[in-house]
Amino acid sequence: MMLTTERLLLRPWAETDADDLFFYARDPDVGPACGWAPHKSVEESRAVLRSVLSGPECYALCLKESGRPIGTAELMLAGNTDLTDRADECELGYWLGKPYWGQGYMPEAAAELLRRAFEELGMRAVWCGYHEGNDKSRRVQEKLGFAFHHARPVQVLGRETIGRVNLLTRQQWLARR
């Protein structure tokens, strides 16, 4: 499955993307904000491609002009998220390479995944969260119309923090269109 936006192509990750993944995932400002440690090698990135970035609704975010990945976004379906066990709900997760922060790429990509979730996959709700202090992720979710649902303690790289969990229902999404 491939999806497109004005500036992006969203496609499945390929093993040949390991170098690009490593380039962005090694940055200490990227992974820890999302709850994972910076990658230490291309081999580690290749293993992540096989095990983590291989879900049926996981997409490499690629610039249309180059076709190269700059981040990822995923709709984590029931069984692959701890935010819901309902088949008609999923979780939106994402990260973006630091050189592309603040340029509107993530809201653009996430908006397309929300469209897919509600129009094509028949979801009634999409959950999304961020760790306290991750203001970039908070702003993306606010732009997309997510509303605060609850907070919960979470372990992030060996330390406890607060996870903010947000929800967007199909009705809320339709009302914003």
mmCIF file of N, CA and C in Angstrom, residues 61 70 149:
data_model
loop_
_atom_site.group_PDB
_atom_site.id
_atom_site.type_symbol
_atom_site.label_atom_id
_atom_site.label_comp_id
_atom_site.label_asym_id
_atom_site.label_seq_id
_atom_site.Cartn_x
_atom_site.Cartn_y
_atom_site.Cartn_z
ATOM 1 N N LEU A 61 8.014 7.593 5.633
ATOM 2 C CA LEU A 61 7.640 8.894 5.092
ATOM 3 C C LEU A 61 8.772 9.346 4.186
ATOM 4 N N ILE A 70 12.394 9.871 5.569
ATOM 5 C CA ILE A 70 12.810 10.890 6.537
ATOM 6 C C ILE A 70 12.155 10.655 7.900
ATOM 7 N N HIS A 149 -7.289 12.505 26.845
ATOM 8 C CA HIS A 149 -8.142 11.474 27.423
ATOM 9 C C HIS A 149 -7.703 11.131 28.845
#
